[in-house]
CSV table of C-alpha atoms in Angstrom, one decimal:
chain,number,residue,atom,x,y,z
A,763,UNK,CA,0.0,0.0,0.0
A,764,UNK,CA,1.4,3.4,-1.0
A,765,UNK,CA,1.4,6.4,1.3
A,766,UNK,CA,0.5,10.0,0.6
A,767,UNK,CA,0.2,13.3,2.5
A,768,UNK,CA,-2.1,16.0,1.2
A,769,UNK,CA,-2.0,19.5,2.8
A,770,UNK,CA,-5.2,21.6,3.0
A,771,UNK,CA,-7.4,18.6,2.9
A,772,UNK,CA,-10.4,20.1,4.7
A,773,UNK,CA,-12.4,21.1,1.7
A,774,UNK,CA,-12.2,22.1,-2.0
A,775,UNK,CA,-9.5,20.6,-4.1
A,776,UNK,CA,-7.6,19.1,-1.1
A,777,UNK,CA,-10.7,17.2,0.1
A,778,UNK,CA,-11.4,16.2,-3.5
A,779,UNK,CA,-8.0,14.7,-3.9
A,780,UNK,CA,-8.2,12.9,-0.5
A,781,UNK,CA,-11.5,11.4,-1.6
A,782,UNK,CA,-10.2,10.3,-5.0
A,783,UNK,CA,-7.1,8.6,-3.6
A,784,UNK,CA,-9.2,6.8,-1.0
A,785,UNK,CA,-11.7,5.7,-3.6
A,786,UNK,CA,-9.0,4.4,-5.8
A,787,UNK,CA,-7.8,2.0,-3.1
A,788,UNK,CA,-4.2,1.0,-2.5
A,789,UNK,CA,-3.4,4.3,-0.8
A,790,UNK,CA,-3.0,5.2,2.8
A,791,UNK,CA,-3.8,8.9,3.0
A,792,UNK,CA,-2.6,11.4,5.6
A,793,UNK,CA,-4.8,14.4,5.3
A,794,UNK,CA,-3.6,17.7,6.7
A,795,UNK,CA,-6.4,19.4,8.7
A,796,UNK,CA,-6.4,23.1,9.2
A,797,UNK,CA,-10.1,23.6,10.1
A,798,UNK,CA,-11.3,21.0,12.5
A,799,UNK,CA,-14.7,22.8,12.6
A,800,UNK,CA,-15.2,21.9,8.9
A,801,UNK,CA,-16.7,18.4,9.2
A,802,UNK,CA,-16.4,16.9,5.7
A,803,UNK,CA,-13.0,15.3,6.4
A,804,UNK,CA,-14.4,13.7,9.6
A,805,UNK,CA,-17.3,12.3,7.5
A,806,UNK,CA,-14.8,10.8,5.0
A,807,UNK,CA,-13.0,9.2,7.9
A,808,UNK,CA,-16.1,7.3,8.9
A,809,UNK,CA,-16.2,5.8,5.4
A,810,UNK,CA,-12.4,5.0,5.3
A,811,UNK,CA,-11.4,4.5,9.0
A,812,UNK,CA,-8.5,2.3,8.1
A,813,UNK,CA,-6.9,4.2,5.3
A,814,UNK,CA,-7.5,7.9,6.2
A,815,UNK,CA,-5.5,9.5,8.9
A,816,UNK,CA,-6.4,13.1,9.8
A,817,UNK,CA,-3.4,15.1,11.0
A,818,UNK,CA,-3.5,18.6,12.4
A,819,UNK,CA,-1.5,20.9,10.1
A,820,UNK,CA,-0.9,24.6,9.5
A,821,UNK,CA,1.7,24.9,6.8
A,822,UNK,CA,2.4,28.5,7.7
A,823,UNK,CA,3.9,27.5,11.1
A,824,UNK,CA,7.2,25.7,11.5
A,825,UNK,CA,6.1,24.0,14.8
A,826,UNK,CA,2.9,22.7,13.3
A,827,UNK,CA,4.7,21.2,10.4
A,828,UNK,CA,7.2,19.6,12.8
A,829,UNK,CA,4.4,18.1,14.9
A,830,UNK,CA,2.8,16.7,11.8
A,831,UNK,CA,6.1,15.1,10.8
A,832,UNK,CA,6.4,13.5,14.3
A,833,UNK,CA,2.9,12.0,14.0
A,834,UNK,CA,3.3,10.6,10.5
A,835,UNK,CA,6.9,9.3,11.0
A,836,UNK,CA,5.7,7.4,14.0
A,837,UNK,CA,3.1,5.6,11.8
A,838,UNK,CA,5.0,4.9,8.6
A,839,UNK,CA,8.6,4.2,7.5
A,840,UNK,CA,8.4,6.2,4.3
A,841,UNK,CA,6.1,8.4,2.3
A,842,UNK,CA,5.5,7.9,-1.4
A,843,UNK,CA,4.0,11.2,-2.3
A,844,UNK,CA,3.6,14.7,-0.8
A,845,UNK,CA,0.9,16.9,-2.3
A,846,UNK,CA,1.3,20.6,-1.3
A,847,UNK,CA,-2.2,21.9,-1.9
A,848,UNK,CA,-2.9,24.2,1.0
A,849,UNK,CA,-3.5,27.7,-0.4
A,850,UNK,CA,-5.3,31.0,0.3
A,851,UNK,CA,-6.3,34.1,-1.6
A,852,UNK,CA,-4.7,37.2,-0.3
A,853,UNK,CA,-4.5,40.3,-2.4
A,854,UNK,CA,-3.6,43.9,-1.9
A,855,UNK,CA,-6.0,45.6,-4.3
A,856,UNK,CA,-5.4,48.2,-7.1
A,857,UNK,CA,-2.0,49.9,-7.6
A,858,UNK,CA,-3.7,53.3,-7.0
A,859,UNK,CA,-5.2,52.1,-3.7
A,860,UNK,CA,-3.1,49.4,-2.1
A,861,UNK,CA,-4.3,47.8,1.1
A,862,UNK,CA,-4.3,44.7,3.3
A,863,UNK,CA,-0.6,44.1,3.1
A,864,UNK,CA,-0.9,41.6,6.0
A,865,UNK,CA,-3.1,39.4,3.7
A,866,UNK,CA,-0.4,39.7,1.0
A,867,UNK,CA,2.3,38.6,3.4
A,868,UNK,CA,0.1,35.7,4.6
A,869,UNK,CA,-0.5,34.5,1.0
A,870,UNK,CA,3.3,34.3,0.5
A,871,UNK,CA,3.7,32.5,3.8
A,872,UNK,CA,1.0,29.9,3.1
A,873,UNK,CA,1.2,29.5,-0.7
A,874,UNK,CA,5.0,29.8,-1.2
A,875,UNK,CA,6.8,29.1,2.0
A,876,UNK,CA,4.3,26.4,3.2
A,877,UNK,CA,5.3,23.9,0.5
A,878,UNK,CA,9.0,24.3,1.3
A,879,UNK,CA,8.4,23.9,5.0
A,880,UNK,CA,6.7,20.6,4.1
A,881,UNK,CA,9.4,19.4,1.8
A,882,UNK,CA,12.2,20.2,4.2
A,883,UNK,CA,10.4,18.5,7.1
A,884,UNK,CA,9.3,15.4,5.2
A,885,UNK,CA,12.4,14.9,3.0
A,886,UNK,CA,13.8,12.2,5.4
A,887,UNK,CA,10.6,10.2,5.1
A,888,UNK,CA,10.4,10.6,1.3
A,889,UNK,CA,14.1,10.1,0.4
A,890,UNK,CA,13.9,6.4,0.9
A,891,UNK,CA,14.7,3.5,-1.5
A,892,UNK,CA,11.2,2.1,-1.2
A,893,UNK,CA,9.5,5.4,-1.8
A,894,UNK,CA,8.0,6.6,-5.1
A,895,UNK,CA,9.7,10.0,-4.3
A,896,UNK,CA,7.0,12.2,-5.9
A,897,UNK,CA,6.6,15.8,-5.0
A,898,UNK,CA,3.4,17.4,-6.2
A,899,UNK,CA,2.5,21.1,-5.9
A,900,UNK,CA,-0.8,22.8,-6.6
A,901,UNK,CA,0.2,26.0,-8.4
A,902,UNK,CA,-1.9,28.2,-10.7
A,903,UNK,CA,-2.1,29.9,-14.0
A,904,UNK,CA,-2.0,33.0,-11.9
A,905,UNK,CA,1.7,32.4,-11.4
A,906,UNK,CA,2.5,32.6,-15.1
A,907,UNK,CA,4.1,35.9,-15.9
A,908,UNK,CA,4.2,35.3,-19.6
A,909,UNK,CA,0.4,35.1,-20.0
A,910,UNK,CA,-0.8,37.1,-17.0
A,911,UNK,CA,-3.9,39.1,-17.7
A,912,UNK,CA,-4.6,40.4,-14.2
A,913,UNK,CA,-4.6,44.1,-13.5
A,914,UNK,CA,-4.8,44.2,-9.8
A,915,UNK,CA,-4.7,42.0,-6.7
A,916,UNK,CA,-0.9,41.3,-7.0
A,917,UNK,CA,0.0,39.1,-4.1
A,918,UNK,CA,-1.8,35.9,-4.9
A,919,UNK,CA,-0.2,35.7,-8.4
A,920,UNK,CA,3.1,36.7,-6.9
A,921,UNK,CA,2.9,33.9,-4.4
A,922,UNK,CA,2.4,31.4,-7.2
A,923,UNK,CA,5.2,32.8,-9.3
A,924,UNK,CA,7.4,32.5,-6.3
A,925,UNK,CA,6.3,28.9,-5.8
A,926,UNK,CA,7.1,28.1,-9.4
A,927,UNK,CA,10.6,29.5,-9.0
A,928,UNK,CA,11.2,27.5,-5.8
A,929,UNK,CA,10.0,24.3,-7.3
A,930,UNK,CA,12.3,24.9,-10.2
A,931,UNK,CA,15.2,25.2,-7.8
A,932,UNK,CA,14.0,22.1,-5.9
A,933,UNK,CA,13.8,20.1,-9.2
A,934,UNK,CA,17.4,21.0,-10.0
A,935,UNK,CA,18.6,19.6,-6.7
A,936,UNK,CA,16.3,16.6,-6.3
A,937,UNK,CA,15.6,15.3,-9.7
A,938,UNK,CA,19.1,13.8,-10.0
A,939,UNK,CA,18.4,12.0,-6.8
A,940,UNK,CA,15.4,10.2,-8.3
A,941,UNK,CA,12.6,12.5,-7.3
A,942,UNK,CA,9.8,13.2,-9.7
A,943,UNK,CA,7.7,16.4,-9.8
A,944,UNK,CA,4.2,17.6,-10.6
A,945,UNK,CA,3.4,21.3,-10.8
A,946,UNK,CA,-0.4,21.4,-11.2
A,947,UNK,CA,-2.9,24.1,-12.2
A,948,UNK,CA,-6.3,22.9,-11.1
A,949,UNK,CA,-8.3,25.1,-13.4
A,950,UNK,CA,-11.0,27.5,-12.3
A,951,UNK,CA,-12.5,25.5,-9.5
A,952,UNK,CA,-15.7,26.1,-7.6
A,953,UNK,CA,-13.7,26.0,-4.3
A,954,UNK,CA,-13.4,27.9,-1.1
A,955,UNK,CA,-10.2,29.9,-1.8
A,956,UNK,CA,-11.6,33.2,-0.7
A,957,UNK,CA,-13.3,31.7,2.4
A,958,UNK,CA,-16.7,31.0,0.8
A,959,UNK,CA,-17.7,28.6,-2.0
A,960,UNK,CA,-17.0,30.1,-5.4
A,961,UNK,CA,-20.1,29.4,-7.5
A,962,UNK,CA,-18.7,30.9,-10.8
A,963,UNK,CA,-15.9,28.4,-11.4
A,964,UNK,CA,-15.7,26.0,-14.3
A,965,UNK,CA,-15.0,22.7,-12.4
A,966,UNK,CA,-16.2,21.1,-9.2
A,967,UNK,CA,-13.2,20.2,-6.9
A,968,UNK,CA,-13.8,16.5,-7.4
A,969,UNK,CA,-13.5,16.9,-11.2
A,970,UNK,CA,-10.0,18.5,-11.0
A,971,UNK,CA,-9.0,16.1,-8.2
A,972,UNK,CA,-9.7,13.2,-10.6
A,973,UNK,CA,-7.4,14.8,-13.2
A,974,UNK,CA,-4.8,15.4,-10.6
A,975,UNK,CA,-4.9,11.8,-9.5
A,976,UNK,CA,-4.1,10.6,-13.1
A,977,UNK,CA,-1.3,13.1,-13.5
A,978,UNK,CA,0.2,12.5,-10.0
A,979,UNK,CA,0.1,8.7,-10.1
A,980,UNK,CA,1.1,8.0,-13.7
A,981,UNK,CA,4.8,8.2,-14.7
A,982,UNK,CA,5.6,10.6,-17.5
A,983,UNK,CA,8.0,9.9,-20.4
A,984,UNK,CA,9.4,13.3,-19.8
A,985,UNK,CA,10.2,13.3,-16.1
A,986,UNK,CA,13.4,15.4,-16.7
A,987,UNK,CA,11.2,18.4,-17.7
A,988,UNK,CA,9.4,20.5,-15.2
A,989,UNK,CA,6.0,21.5,-16.6
A,990,UNK,CA,3.0,23.4,-15.3
A,991,UNK,CA,0.1,21.2,-16.4
A,992,UNK,CA,-3.5,22.0,-15.9
A,993,UNK,CA,-6.4,19.7,-15.2
A,994,UNK,CA,-6.9,19.2,-19.0
A,995,UNK,CA,-3.2,18.3,-19.3
A,996,UNK,CA,-2.5,21.5,-21.1
A,997,UNK,CA,1.0,23.1,-20.6
A,998,UNK,CA,1.2,26.6,-19.1
A,999,UNK,CA,4.3,28.8,-19.5
A,1000,UNK,CA,6.2,30.2,-16.6
B,1128,UNK,CA,14.5,69.7,-16.8
B,1129,UNK,CA,13.4,66.1,-16.6
B,1130,UNK,CA,13.3,64.5,-13.2
B,1131,UNK,CA,14.1,61.0,-12.2
B,1132,UNK,CA,13.3,59.3,-8.9
B,1133,UNK,CA,15.7,56.4,-8.0
B,1134,UNK,CA,14.6,54.3,-5.1
B,1135,UNK,CA,14.7,50.8,-3.7
B,1136,UNK,CA,18.0,49.1,-2.9
B,1137,UNK,CA,20.8,51.6,-2.0
B,1138,UNK,CA,24.4,51.0,-3.0
B,1139,UNK,CA,26.9,51.4,-5.8
B,1140,UNK,CA,24.4,50.6,-8.6
B,1141,UNK,CA,22.0,53.3,-7.4
B,1142,UNK,CA,24.8,55.8,-7.1
B,1143,UNK,CA,26.2,55.1,-10.5
B,1144,UNK,CA,22.7,55.2,-12.0
B,1145,UNK,CA,22.1,58.6,-10.4
B,1146,UNK,CA,25.4,60.0,-11.7
B,1147,UNK,CA,24.6,58.8,-15.2
B,1148,UNK,CA,21.2,60.4,-15.2
B,1149,UNK,CA,22.7,63.7,-14.1
B,1150,UNK,CA,25.3,63.5,-16.8
B,1151,UNK,CA,22.4,63.2,-19.3
B,1152,UNK,CA,20.8,66.3,-18.0
B,1153,UNK,CA,18.2,64.7,-15.6
B,1154,UNK,CA,17.6,66.2,-12.2
B,1155,UNK,CA,17.0,64.0,-9.2
B,1156,UNK,CA,13.4,64.3,-8.1
B,1157,UNK,CA,12.6,66.1,-4.9
B,1158,UNK,CA,9.2,66.3,-3.2
B,1159,UNK,CA,7.1,68.9,-4.9
B,1160,UNK,CA,8.7,68.3,-8.3
B,1161,UNK,CA,7.0,66.8,-11.3
B,1162,UNK,CA,8.3,63.4,-12.2
B,1163,UNK,CA,9.3,62.0,-15.6
B,1164,UNK,CA,10.9,58.7,-14.7
B,1165,UNK,CA,10.7,56.3,-11.8
B,1166,UNK,CA,13.4,53.7,-11.2
B,1167,UNK,CA,13.1,51.0,-8.5
B,1168,UNK,CA,16.1,48.8,-7.8
B,1169,UNK,CA,15.0,45.5,-6.5
B,1170,UNK,CA,17.4,44.4,-3.8
B,1171,UNK,CA,19.8,41.7,-5.0
B,1172,UNK,CA,19.3,38.1,-4.1
B,1173,UNK,CA,21.9,35.7,-2.9
B,1174,UNK,CA,24.1,34.2,-5.7
B,1175,UNK,CA,25.3,31.2,-3.8
B,1176,UNK,CA,23.4,27.9,-4.4
B,1177,UNK,CA,21.4,26.8,-1.5
B,1178,UNK,CA,20.3,23.2,-0.7
B,1179,UNK,CA,16.8,22.3,0.5
B,1180,UNK,CA,18.6,20.3,3.2
B,1181,UNK,CA,20.0,23.5,4.8
B,1182,UNK,CA,17.9,25.2,7.5
B,1183,UNK,CA,15.8,27.9,6.0
B,1184,UNK,CA,15.1,31.1,8.0
B,1185,UNK,CA,11.4,31.4,7.1
B,1186,UNK,CA,10.8,34.4,9.3
B,1187,UNK,CA,13.8,36.0,7.5
B,1188,UNK,CA,12.3,35.2,4.1
B,1189,UNK,CA,9.0,36.6,5.1
B,1190,UNK,CA,10.7,39.8,6.2
B,1191,UNK,CA,12.6,40.0,3.0
B,1192,UNK,CA,9.4,39.6,0.9
B,1193,UNK,CA,7.9,42.5,2.9
B,1194,UNK,CA,11.0,44.6,2.5
B,1195,UNK,CA,11.6,44.0,-1.2
B,1196,UNK,CA,8.4,42.9,-3.0
B,1197,UNK,CA,5.8,44.7,-1.0
B,1198,UNK,CA,8.0,47.8,-0.7
B,1199,UNK,CA,8.3,47.9,-4.5
B,1200,UNK,CA,4.6,47.9,-4.8
B,1201,UNK,CA,4.2,50.6,-2.1
B,1202,UNK,CA,6.9,52.9,-3.6
B,1203,UNK,CA,5.6,52.5,-7.1
B,1204,UNK,CA,2.1,53.3,-6.0
B,1205,UNK,CA,3.3,56.4,-4.2
B,1206,UNK,CA,5.0,57.8,-7.3
B,1207,UNK,CA,2.1,57.5,-9.7
B,1208,UNK,CA,0.5,60.8,-8.8
B,1209,UNK,CA,3.7,62.8,-9.3
B,1210,UNK,CA,4.1,62.3,-13.0
B,1211,UNK,CA,4.1,65.4,-15.2
B,1212,UNK,CA,2.6,63.7,-18.3
B,1213,UNK,CA,1.2,60.2,-18.4
B,1214,UNK,CA,2.0,59.8,-22.1
B,1215,UNK,CA,5.7,60.2,-21.2
B,1216,UNK,CA,5.6,58.6,-17.8
B,1217,UNK,CA,8.1,55.7,-17.5
B,1218,UNK,CA,8.4,53.1,-14.8
B,1219,UNK,CA,11.7,51.3,-14.7
B,1220,UNK,CA,12.8,48.4,-12.6
B,1221,UNK,CA,16.2,46.8,-12.0
B,1222,UNK,CA,16.1,43.1,-11.1
B,1223,UNK,CA,18.6,40.4,-10.8
B,1224,UNK,CA,19.0,38.1,-13.8
B,1225,UNK,CA,18.5,35.3,-11.3
B,1226,UNK,CA,14.9,36.3,-11.2
B,1227,UNK,CA,14.1,34.4,-14.4
B,1228,UNK,CA,12.1,31.3,-13.6
B,1229,UNK,CA,12.7,29.9,-17.1
B,1230,UNK,CA,16.4,30.2,-16.8
B,1231,UNK,CA,16.6,29.4,-13.1
B,1232,UNK,CA,19.0,26.6,-13.8
B,1233,UNK,CA,21.4,28.8,-15.8
B,1234,UNK,CA,22.4,30.9,-12.8
B,1235,UNK,CA,23.4,30.0,-9.2
B,1236,UNK,CA,21.4,31.4,-6.3
B,1237,UNK,CA,19.4,30.7,-3.3
B,1238,UNK,CA,15.7,30.3,-2.6
B,1239,UNK,CA,15.3,34.1,-2.0
B,1240,UNK,CA,15.1,34.2,-5.8
B,1241,UNK,CA,11.5,33.3,-5.2
B,1242,UNK,CA,11.1,36.9,-4.1
B,1243,UNK,CA,12.8,38.5,-7.1
B,1244,UNK,CA,10.6,36.3,-9.4
B,1245,UNK,CA,7.5,37.5,-7.5
B,1246,UNK,CA,8.6,41.1,-8.2
B,1247,UNK,CA,8.5,40.4,-11.9
B,1248,UNK,CA,4.9,39.2,-11.6
B,1249,UNK,CA,4.0,42.4,-9.8
B,1250,UNK,CA,5.6,44.4,-12.6
B,1251,UNK,CA,3.7,42.4,-15.2
B,1252,UNK,CA,0.4,43.2,-13.4
B,1253,UNK,CA,1.3,46.9,-13.1
B,1254,UNK,CA,2.0,46.9,-16.9
B,1255,UNK,CA,-1.4,45.4,-17.6
B,1256,UNK,CA,-3.1,48.1,-15.5
B,1257,UNK,CA,-1.0,51.1,-16.3
B,1258,UNK,CA,0.1,50.7,-19.9
B,1259,UNK,CA,-3.4,51.5,-21.2
B,1260,UNK,CA,-3.2,54.8,-19.2
B,1261,UNK,CA,0.0,55.8,-21.1
B,1262,UNK,CA,2.8,54.6,-18.8
B,1263,UNK,CA,5.7,52.8,-20.4
B,1264,UNK,CA,7.8,50.2,-18.7
B,1265,UNK,CA,11.4,48.9,-18.6
B,1266,UNK,CA,12.8,45.9,-16.7
B,1267,UNK,CA,16.6,45.6,-16.6
B,1268,UNK,CA,18.1,42.2,-15.7
B,1269,UNK,CA,21.4,42.9,-14.0
B,1270,UNK,CA,24.2,40.3,-13.7
B,1271,UNK,CA,25.4,42.0,-10.5
B,1272,UNK,CA,23.4,44.7,-8.8
B,1273,UNK,CA,26.2,45.1,-6.2
B,1274,UNK,CA,28.5,46.4,-9.0
B,1275,UNK,CA,28.1,49.8,-10.7
B,1276,UNK,CA,29.4,48.4,-14.0
B,1277,UNK,CA,26.0,47.9,-15.7
B,1278,UNK,CA,24.3,51.1,-14.5
B,1279,UNK,CA,25.1,53.1,-17.6
B,1280,UNK,CA,23.6,50.3,-19.8
B,1281,UNK,CA,20.5,50.3,-17.6
B,1282,UNK,CA,20.1,54.0,-17.7
B,1283,UNK,CA,20.4,54.1,-21.5
B,1284,UNK,CA,17.9,51.4,-21.8
B,1285,UNK,CA,15.5,53.4,-19.6
B,1286,UNK,CA,16.0,56.7,-21.4
B,1287,UNK,CA,15.7,55.4,-25.0
B,1288,UNK,CA,12.2,55.1,-26.6
B,1289,UNK,CA,11.2,52.0,-28.4
B,1290,UNK,CA,9.1,51.5,-31.5
B,1291,UNK,CA,5.5,52.5,-31.0
B,1292,UNK,CA,3.1,52.7,-34.0
B,1293,UNK,CA,-0.3,54.0,-33.0
B,1294,UNK,CA,-1.9,52.4,-36.1
B,1295,UNK,CA,-0.3,49.0,-35.4
B,1296,UNK,CA,-0.4,48.7,-31.6
B,1297,UNK,CA,-0.1,45.0,-31.5
B,1298,UNK,CA,2.5,44.0,-34.1
B,1299,UNK,CA,5.3,46.6,-34.4
B,1300,UNK,CA,5.0,48.4,-31.1
B,1301,UNK,CA,7.7,47.3,-28.7
B,1302,UNK,CA,6.3,49.6,-26.0
B,1303,UNK,CA,3.2,47.4,-25.8
B,1304,UNK,CA,5.2,44.4,-24.7
B,1305,UNK,CA,6.6,43.9,-21.2
B,1306,UNK,CA,10.0,42.1,-21.3
B,1307,UNK,CA,13.1,42.0,-19.3
B,1308,UNK,CA,16.4,42.8,-21.0
B,1309,UNK,CA,20.0,42.4,-19.9
B,1310,UNK,CA,22.9,44.9,-20.7
B,1311,UNK,CA,23.2,43.5,-24.2
B,1312,UNK,CA,19.5,44.2,-24.8
B,1313,UNK,CA,18.9,40.4,-24.9
B,1314,UNK,CA,15.4,39.5,-23.7
B,1315,UNK,CA,15.6,37.3,-20.7
B,1316,UNK,CA,12.5,35.0,-20.4
B,1317,UNK,CA,10.3,35.4,-17.4
C-alpha cells in the first residue's frame, strides 16, 4: 500500500484529492487538517477508517509542520507522495489604492513558504529507497508571468510565481536523486479559496481532483522536464 | 528639466545610475517636483546555491518579501500621482538576472530568488493596469546589482524610446510588450 500526505485537505481541491485517492484504493492517505470545525474530512474518515488519517497541520507555522512530521513518521517508515495543496487568496488591491498588506504577506507565507516547510520537514521520510519519491505542488495559471492578464490584486499571483521558482530550484537539486515532480494548475474551480464557496468556477473540486490523480500517479515519459500542467493536461508557460 | 526618482536598494548601482542620469541632464526628483521617470532597484538576491537540506530562515524570508516585493509595490504606488505627463511617464525596474524562472538553472542562487521572481509578476500586473493609461515600462536584468558596471547600460535602456506605432499597436509596437532585458538588450525570459 502506498502512502500520501495531502495538505489543506479540509475542503475544496484538497478534500477532492483525498476522496479520489481513498476511492482508488491502495493508498494510505494522511490528510492535513487546518479547520477542525469543517466536518467533511471527519465524515470521510467514517467511510475510510483504516486508510484515512487526519493530522492537524498549519503549513504557515514551523512548529505545526514539525508536529505533523512527528505524528506521521511514528506511523510509517516512508512516504511515497507529498501533495502541497494548501493555499489561500490574499490580495492587496489596485495599484492606486493598495491595502491589506498583511493578507499579501500571509499569502506568501502559506502559498509559497508552506510547501517548502513541508518538503524540508518530510524529506527524510520521502528520500527512501522504497518510496515513489514524488513531490506534487498545486500552483496556478495565476503564477504565469508570460500570459498574465490580471490588472490588480498582485499578491496571490506573486505567491504562485514564487512557488514556481522555488519548485524549479528544488527540481534542479532533487531530480538527479530520483525524485519526480508535478506542478499542477487545477483550473478554475468552484472551491473555497476566498473563504466561501465560489459558484462561478468551471469545475467542481472532485473533477479537478480526478485529473490530478491521473497526473500524479502515472509516470511521464518526460520526467526530466518541469511542466506546469492544468487539469486538462495543457501546458502553461512560466 | 526632466526629473528621475531612483529608489529601492541603495548602493553602488544606485549611485552610478544617479550620476549617469545627471550626466544626461536629468535632475533628481525632490518632493514637490513633477516626475518623468521612476526607477526602482529590487534588492539583490543571494548568488550562492542553497540546498533544500539546509535550514531555511522562514521568518527572514517573510521579512525579505515584505522589505523587497511589498516595498516595491508601495513605492511605485506612491510615485504614480507625481508624473508630469502620463504619455511620457516611465516606470523602470532593475532586477537580478537570477529572477528568471525559465532560466533558473542557468544561474546560481538561493531560494530568495522566489522573491525576485515574485517582483517580476508584480511588474507584469502593473503593466497590464498602467500601460493602457499611457505609462511605459522597462525591466533591466542585472548580472550583478552590487556592482556599478551595468548602471550606464541600464540608464540608456531606460531613457531610450522603443518602437510605437499607434496604427499597429499589437504588431510593431515594442512599448506594448513587457519584457526583461540584460545589458546586451537580450530578452531574458520570465
